[in-house]
């Protein structure tokens, strides 16, 4: 039997003493305040056994990890119609690049780059009465945890410096691929990205993606087909222009955020989240990626 706890303890002790930690994101000023010495990891297996090490219960800004959760909610609400407005191809570009969006007439390459997630936000706004609250409630229900909340300071901070997202939203609007106001959509998007969660809460939120759409409490959030599709998107697009490297080194579907979090999962087996605020040159958590490579190597468990 695999001793997950022993493996996580080894990974955490390596990461907590690492000297090359990567660089904290500063383009959202509020994120630059985070302590770069943090490291947390939490794993839940298919029998709901939990293993953790380091700062696994500390809250951090989940940023782009939220794009998977908003996508899940939007797919439940509008089904296949979503794909008329967003494609499902990897971009091979950084998360905030705009050139493909212009070349492809306002249809974002996939829902996990910023432009795609902004279209998903627009879809949620059109289909929910109180979008921010209903999205927050969706995440609270997925995790069975009502303490989860937005970080208003982070949302405000991103709004003040969100020039590229304003550019993306305006470009989408010019192509008719945004139905609501740019301000309304970005207000929602900045709030969704500001969600504060811990590694342990993230593994609960992503449990349905490794468990055929069913959360730990037994409620079904996604169909099996939707779960398959979201995992395919995480594998091919979850790490932007480093998706190939993540598949190559780690071999799991996953999603990163510029707050330094990563969630990854092995369908039917386990869901794991890491947090290490320092990012590599591609904007993904440096130590988080290294930790997950060690996990799939030590356990010999990946999708490949
Ligand atoms: O839109 C942004 O730039 C941020 N709210 C999220 C970016 C992000 O997390 C990219 N992920 N690695």
Coordinates of C-alpha atoms and ligand atoms in Angstrom, one line a residue:
X1 CA 0.0 0.0 0.0
X2 CA 1.2 3.5 -0.8
X3 CA 2.1 5.6 2.3
X4 CA 0.9 9.0 1.1
X5 CA 1.6 10.6 4.4
X6 CA 5.3 9.6 4.3
X7 CA 5.6 10.8 0.7
X8 CA 3.9 14.2 1.5
X9 CA 6.1 14.7 4.6
X10 CA 9.2 14.1 2.4
X11 CA 8.0 16.5 -0.3
X12 CA 7.1 19.2 2.3
X13 CA 10.4 19.0 4.1
X14 CA 12.3 19.4 0.7
X15 CA 10.1 22.3 -0.4
X16 CA 10.1 24.2 3.0
X17 CA 14.0 24.2 2.9
X18 CA 14.3 24.9 -0.9
X19 CA 16.4 28.0 -1.8
X20 CA 15.2 28.4 -5.4
X21 CA 11.5 29.3 -4.8
X22 CA 10.6 31.3 -7.9
X23 CA 9.1 34.8 -7.8
X24 CA 5.8 36.0 -6.3
X25 CA 3.3 37.6 -8.7
X26 CA 3.4 41.4 -8.3
X27 CA 1.1 42.5 -11.2
X28 CA -1.8 42.2 -8.8
X29 CA -0.2 44.5 -6.0
X30 CA -2.1 42.8 -3.2
X31 CA -0.6 39.4 -4.0
X32 CA 3.0 40.7 -3.6
X33 CA 2.4 40.8 0.2
X34 CA 2.4 37.1 0.5
X35 CA 5.2 35.3 2.4
X36 CA 7.2 33.3 -0.2
X37 CA 8.4 30.8 2.4
X38 CA 5.0 29.1 2.6
X39 CA 4.4 25.6 1.3
X40 CA 1.4 23.4 1.8
X41 CA 0.1 20.1 0.3
X42 CA -3.1 18.2 0.9
X43 CA -4.2 14.9 -0.8
X44 CA -7.6 13.2 -0.5
X45 CA -8.0 9.7 -1.9
X46 CA -11.1 7.9 -3.3
X47 CA -12.0 6.6 0.2
X48 CA -11.9 10.2 1.6
X49 CA -8.7 9.6 3.6
X50 CA -6.9 12.9 4.0
X51 CA -3.2 13.5 4.1
X52 CA -1.4 16.8 4.5
X53 CA 1.8 18.5 5.3
X54 CA 3.1 22.1 5.7
X55 CA 0.7 25.1 5.4
X56 CA -2.1 23.0 4.0
X57 CA -4.9 24.8 6.0
X58 CA -3.7 28.4 5.3
X59 CA -5.9 30.5 3.0
X60 CA -4.5 31.9 -0.2
X61 CA -5.8 33.5 -3.4
X62 CA -6.8 30.8 -5.8
X63 CA -6.8 33.1 -8.9
X64 CA -7.0 31.0 -12.1
X65 CA -7.9 27.8 -10.3
X66 CA -11.3 29.4 -10.0
X67 CA -11.7 29.1 -13.8
X68 CA -12.4 25.4 -13.5
X69 CA -15.1 26.0 -10.9
X70 CA -16.8 28.7 -12.9
X71 CA -16.6 26.4 -16.0
X72 CA -18.2 23.6 -14.0
X73 CA -21.1 25.8 -13.0
X74 CA -21.5 27.3 -16.5
X75 CA -21.6 23.8 -18.1
X76 CA -24.3 22.7 -15.7
X77 CA -26.3 25.8 -16.6
X78 CA -26.0 26.0 -20.4
X79 CA -24.6 22.6 -21.5
X80 CA -23.2 22.3 -25.0
X81 CA -24.2 25.8 -26.0
X82 CA -21.1 27.0 -24.2
X83 CA -18.8 25.7 -26.9
X84 CA -20.4 28.0 -29.5
X85 CA -18.5 30.9 -27.7
X86 CA -15.3 29.2 -26.5
X87 CA -13.0 26.7 -28.2
X88 CA -11.3 23.7 -26.6
X89 CA -7.8 23.9 -28.0
X90 CA -4.6 24.6 -26.1
X91 CA -3.3 28.1 -26.8
X92 CA 0.4 27.5 -26.3
X93 CA 0.4 31.1 -25.2
X94 CA 0.6 32.8 -21.8
X95 CA -2.7 33.1 -19.9
X96 CA -3.2 36.8 -20.7
X97 CA -2.2 36.9 -24.4
X98 CA -4.5 38.6 -26.9
X99 CA -3.1 38.0 -30.3
X100 CA -4.9 34.7 -31.0
X101 CA -8.2 36.2 -29.8
X102 CA -7.9 38.9 -32.5
X103 CA -6.9 36.4 -35.1
X104 CA -9.7 34.0 -34.3
X105 CA -12.4 36.7 -34.3
X106 CA -13.2 36.9 -30.6
X107 CA -13.5 33.1 -29.9
X108 CA -11.1 32.3 -27.1
X109 CA -9.0 29.2 -27.6
X110 CA -10.2 27.6 -24.4
X111 CA -12.1 28.4 -21.1
X112 CA -8.9 28.4 -19.0
X113 CA -7.1 31.3 -20.5
X114 CA -8.2 34.7 -19.3
X115 CA -10.3 35.6 -22.4
X116 CA -12.1 32.2 -22.2
X117 CA -12.8 32.6 -18.5
X118 CA -14.2 36.1 -19.1
X119 CA -16.7 34.6 -21.6
X120 CA -17.6 32.0 -19.0
X121 CA -18.1 34.8 -16.4
X122 CA -20.4 36.5 -19.0
X123 CA -22.4 33.3 -19.4
X124 CA -22.8 33.0 -15.6
X125 CA -24.0 36.6 -15.3
X126 CA -26.6 36.0 -18.0
X127 CA -27.9 32.9 -16.3
X128 CA -27.8 33.7 -12.6
X129 CA -29.9 36.2 -10.7
X130 CA -27.2 37.1 -8.2
X131 CA -24.1 35.9 -10.0
X132 CA -21.4 36.6 -7.3
X133 CA -23.4 35.1 -4.5
X134 CA -24.6 32.1 -6.5
X135 CA -21.1 31.3 -7.7
X136 CA -19.8 31.6 -4.1
X137 CA -22.6 29.3 -2.9
X138 CA -21.7 26.8 -5.7
X139 CA -18.2 26.6 -4.3
X140 CA -19.4 26.5 -0.7
X141 CA -21.7 23.6 -1.7
X142 CA -19.0 21.7 -3.5
X143 CA -16.8 21.9 -0.4
X144 CA -19.5 21.8 2.2
X145 CA -17.8 24.8 3.7
X146 CA -19.6 28.1 4.2
X147 CA -16.5 29.8 5.5
X148 CA -15.2 30.2 1.9
X149 CA -15.2 33.8 0.7
X150 CA -13.9 36.4 -1.8
X151 CA -11.0 38.5 -0.8
X152 CA -12.4 42.0 -1.6
X153 CA -8.9 43.6 -1.3
X154 CA -7.5 41.3 -3.9
X155 CA -10.4 41.8 -6.2
X156 CA -10.1 45.6 -5.8
X157 CA -6.3 45.5 -6.3
X158 CA -6.7 43.4 -9.6
X159 CA -9.4 45.8 -10.9
X160 CA -7.0 48.8 -10.4
X161 CA -4.2 47.1 -12.5
X162 CA -6.3 44.8 -14.7
X163 CA -5.4 46.5 -18.0
X164 CA -4.9 43.3 -20.0
X165 CA -8.2 41.9 -18.8
X166 CA -9.9 45.1 -19.8
X167 CA -8.3 44.8 -23.2
X168 CA -9.5 41.2 -23.5
X169 CA -13.0 42.0 -22.4
X170 CA -13.2 45.0 -24.8
X171 CA -11.9 42.9 -27.7
X172 CA -14.5 40.2 -26.9
X173 CA -17.2 42.9 -26.7
X174 CA -16.1 44.2 -30.1
X175 CA -16.7 40.8 -31.6
X176 CA -20.1 40.4 -29.9
X177 CA -18.9 37.6 -27.7
X178 CA -19.7 39.4 -24.4
X179 CA -23.4 40.0 -23.7
X180 CA -23.1 42.0 -20.5
X181 CA -21.1 45.2 -19.8
X182 CA -17.4 45.0 -19.6
X183 CA -17.5 46.5 -16.1
X184 CA -20.1 44.0 -14.8
X185 CA -18.2 41.0 -16.3
X186 CA -14.8 42.0 -15.0
X187 CA -16.2 42.8 -11.6
X188 CA -17.5 39.2 -11.4
X189 CA -14.3 37.8 -12.9
X190 CA -12.0 39.7 -10.4
X191 CA -14.2 38.4 -7.5
X192 CA -14.1 34.8 -8.7
X193 CA -10.3 34.9 -9.0
X194 CA -10.0 36.5 -5.5
X195 CA -11.6 33.4 -3.7
X196 CA -9.5 32.6 -0.7
X197 CA -9.1 28.9 -0.1
X198 CA -6.7 26.4 1.5
X199 CA -5.1 23.3 -0.1
X200 CA -7.5 21.1 1.9
X201 CA -10.6 23.1 0.8
X202 CA -9.4 22.9 -2.8
X203 CA -9.2 19.1 -2.8
X204 CA -12.8 19.1 -1.6
X205 CA -13.9 21.5 -4.4
X206 CA -12.1 19.4 -7.0
X207 CA -13.3 16.0 -5.6
X208 CA -16.1 15.7 -8.1
X209 CA -13.7 16.1 -11.0
X210 CA -11.9 12.9 -9.8
X211 CA -15.1 11.2 -8.7
X212 CA -17.4 11.1 -11.8
X213 CA -19.0 14.5 -10.9
X214 CA -20.0 13.5 -7.3
X215 CA -18.8 15.5 -4.3
X216 CA -17.7 14.0 -0.9
X217 CA -21.3 14.5 0.5
X218 CA -22.7 12.4 -2.4
X219 CA -24.3 15.2 -4.4
X220 CA -23.8 15.1 -8.2
X221 CA -22.5 18.4 -9.6
X222 CA -21.5 17.2 -13.1
X223 CA -22.3 14.5 -15.5
X224 CA -19.6 11.9 -16.3
X225 CA -19.3 13.4 -19.7
X226 CA -18.8 16.9 -18.3
X227 CA -16.2 15.6 -15.8
X228 CA -14.3 14.0 -18.7
X229 CA -14.4 17.2 -20.7
X230 CA -13.2 19.4 -17.8
X231 CA -10.3 17.0 -17.1
X232 CA -9.4 17.0 -20.8
X233 CA -9.3 20.8 -20.7
X234 CA -7.2 20.8 -17.5
X235 CA -4.7 18.4 -19.0
X236 CA -4.3 20.3 -22.3
X237 CA -4.8 23.9 -21.2
X238 CA -4.5 24.1 -17.4
X239 CA -0.9 25.4 -17.5
X240 CA -1.1 27.6 -20.6
X241 CA 2.3 27.5 -22.4
X242 CA 3.5 25.0 -19.9
X243 CA 0.7 22.4 -20.3
X244 CA 3.1 20.1 -22.2
X245 CA 5.7 20.4 -19.5
X246 CA 3.2 19.7 -16.7
X247 CA 1.9 16.6 -18.6
X248 CA 5.5 15.5 -19.2
X249 CA 6.7 15.9 -15.6
X250 CA 3.6 15.3 -13.6
X251 CA 1.1 13.5 -15.8
X252 CA -2.2 14.6 -14.3
X253 CA -4.9 17.0 -15.3
X254 CA -4.6 20.1 -13.1
X255 CA -4.9 23.9 -12.8
X256 CA -2.6 26.5 -11.5
X257 CA -3.2 30.1 -10.3
X258 CA -0.8 33.1 -9.9
X259 CA -1.4 33.0 -6.1
X260 CA 0.9 29.9 -6.2
X261 CA -1.8 27.2 -5.9
X262 CA -2.1 24.1 -8.1
X263 CA -4.8 21.4 -8.0
X264 CA -4.3 18.1 -9.8
X265 CA -6.1 14.8 -9.8
X266 CA -5.9 11.2 -10.9
X267 CA -9.4 10.2 -11.9
X268 CA -10.9 7.6 -9.6
X269 CA -7.9 7.7 -7.3
X270 CA -7.0 11.0 -5.6
X271 CA -7.1 14.7 -5.7
X272 CA -4.1 16.8 -4.5
X273 CA -3.5 20.6 -4.0
X274 CA -0.3 22.4 -3.4
X275 CA 0.5 26.0 -2.4
X276 CA 3.9 27.6 -2.9
X277 CA 3.7 31.3 -3.8
X278 CA 6.9 31.6 -5.9
X279 CA 6.2 31.2 -9.6
X280 CA 8.4 30.0 -12.5
X281 CA 8.9 32.0 -15.7
X282 CA 5.6 30.7 -17.1
X283 CA 3.6 31.9 -14.1
X284 CA 3.0 28.5 -12.5
X285 CA 4.1 27.6 -8.9
X286 CA 7.7 26.5 -9.1
X287 CA 7.8 24.3 -6.0
X288 CA 4.2 23.2 -6.6
X289 CA 5.2 21.7 -9.9
X290 CA 8.3 20.1 -8.4
X291 CA 6.2 18.7 -5.5
X292 CA 3.7 17.1 -7.9
X293 CA 6.4 15.6 -10.1
X294 CA 7.8 14.0 -6.9
X295 CA 4.4 12.7 -5.9
X296 CA 3.6 11.0 -9.2
X297 CA 7.1 9.6 -9.4
X298 CA 7.2 8.3 -5.9
X299 CA 3.7 6.7 -6.1
X300 CA 4.1 5.6 -9.8
X301 CA 0.5 6.9 -10.1
X302 CA -0.3 9.2 -13.0
X303 CA -2.8 9.0 -15.9
X304 CA 0.0 7.6 -18.1
Ligands
LIG1 O1 -6.7 37.4 -14.7 C1 -5.6 37.3 -14.1 O2 -4.6 37.7 -14.6 C2 -5.6 36.7 -12.7 N1 -6.9 37.0 -12.0 C3 -5.5 35.2 -12.8 C4 -4.3 34.7 -13.6 C5 -3.8 33.4 -13.2 O3 -4.0 33.0 -12.1 C6 -3.0 32.7 -14.2 N2 -2.6 31.4 -13.7 N3 -1.6 30.8 -13.5

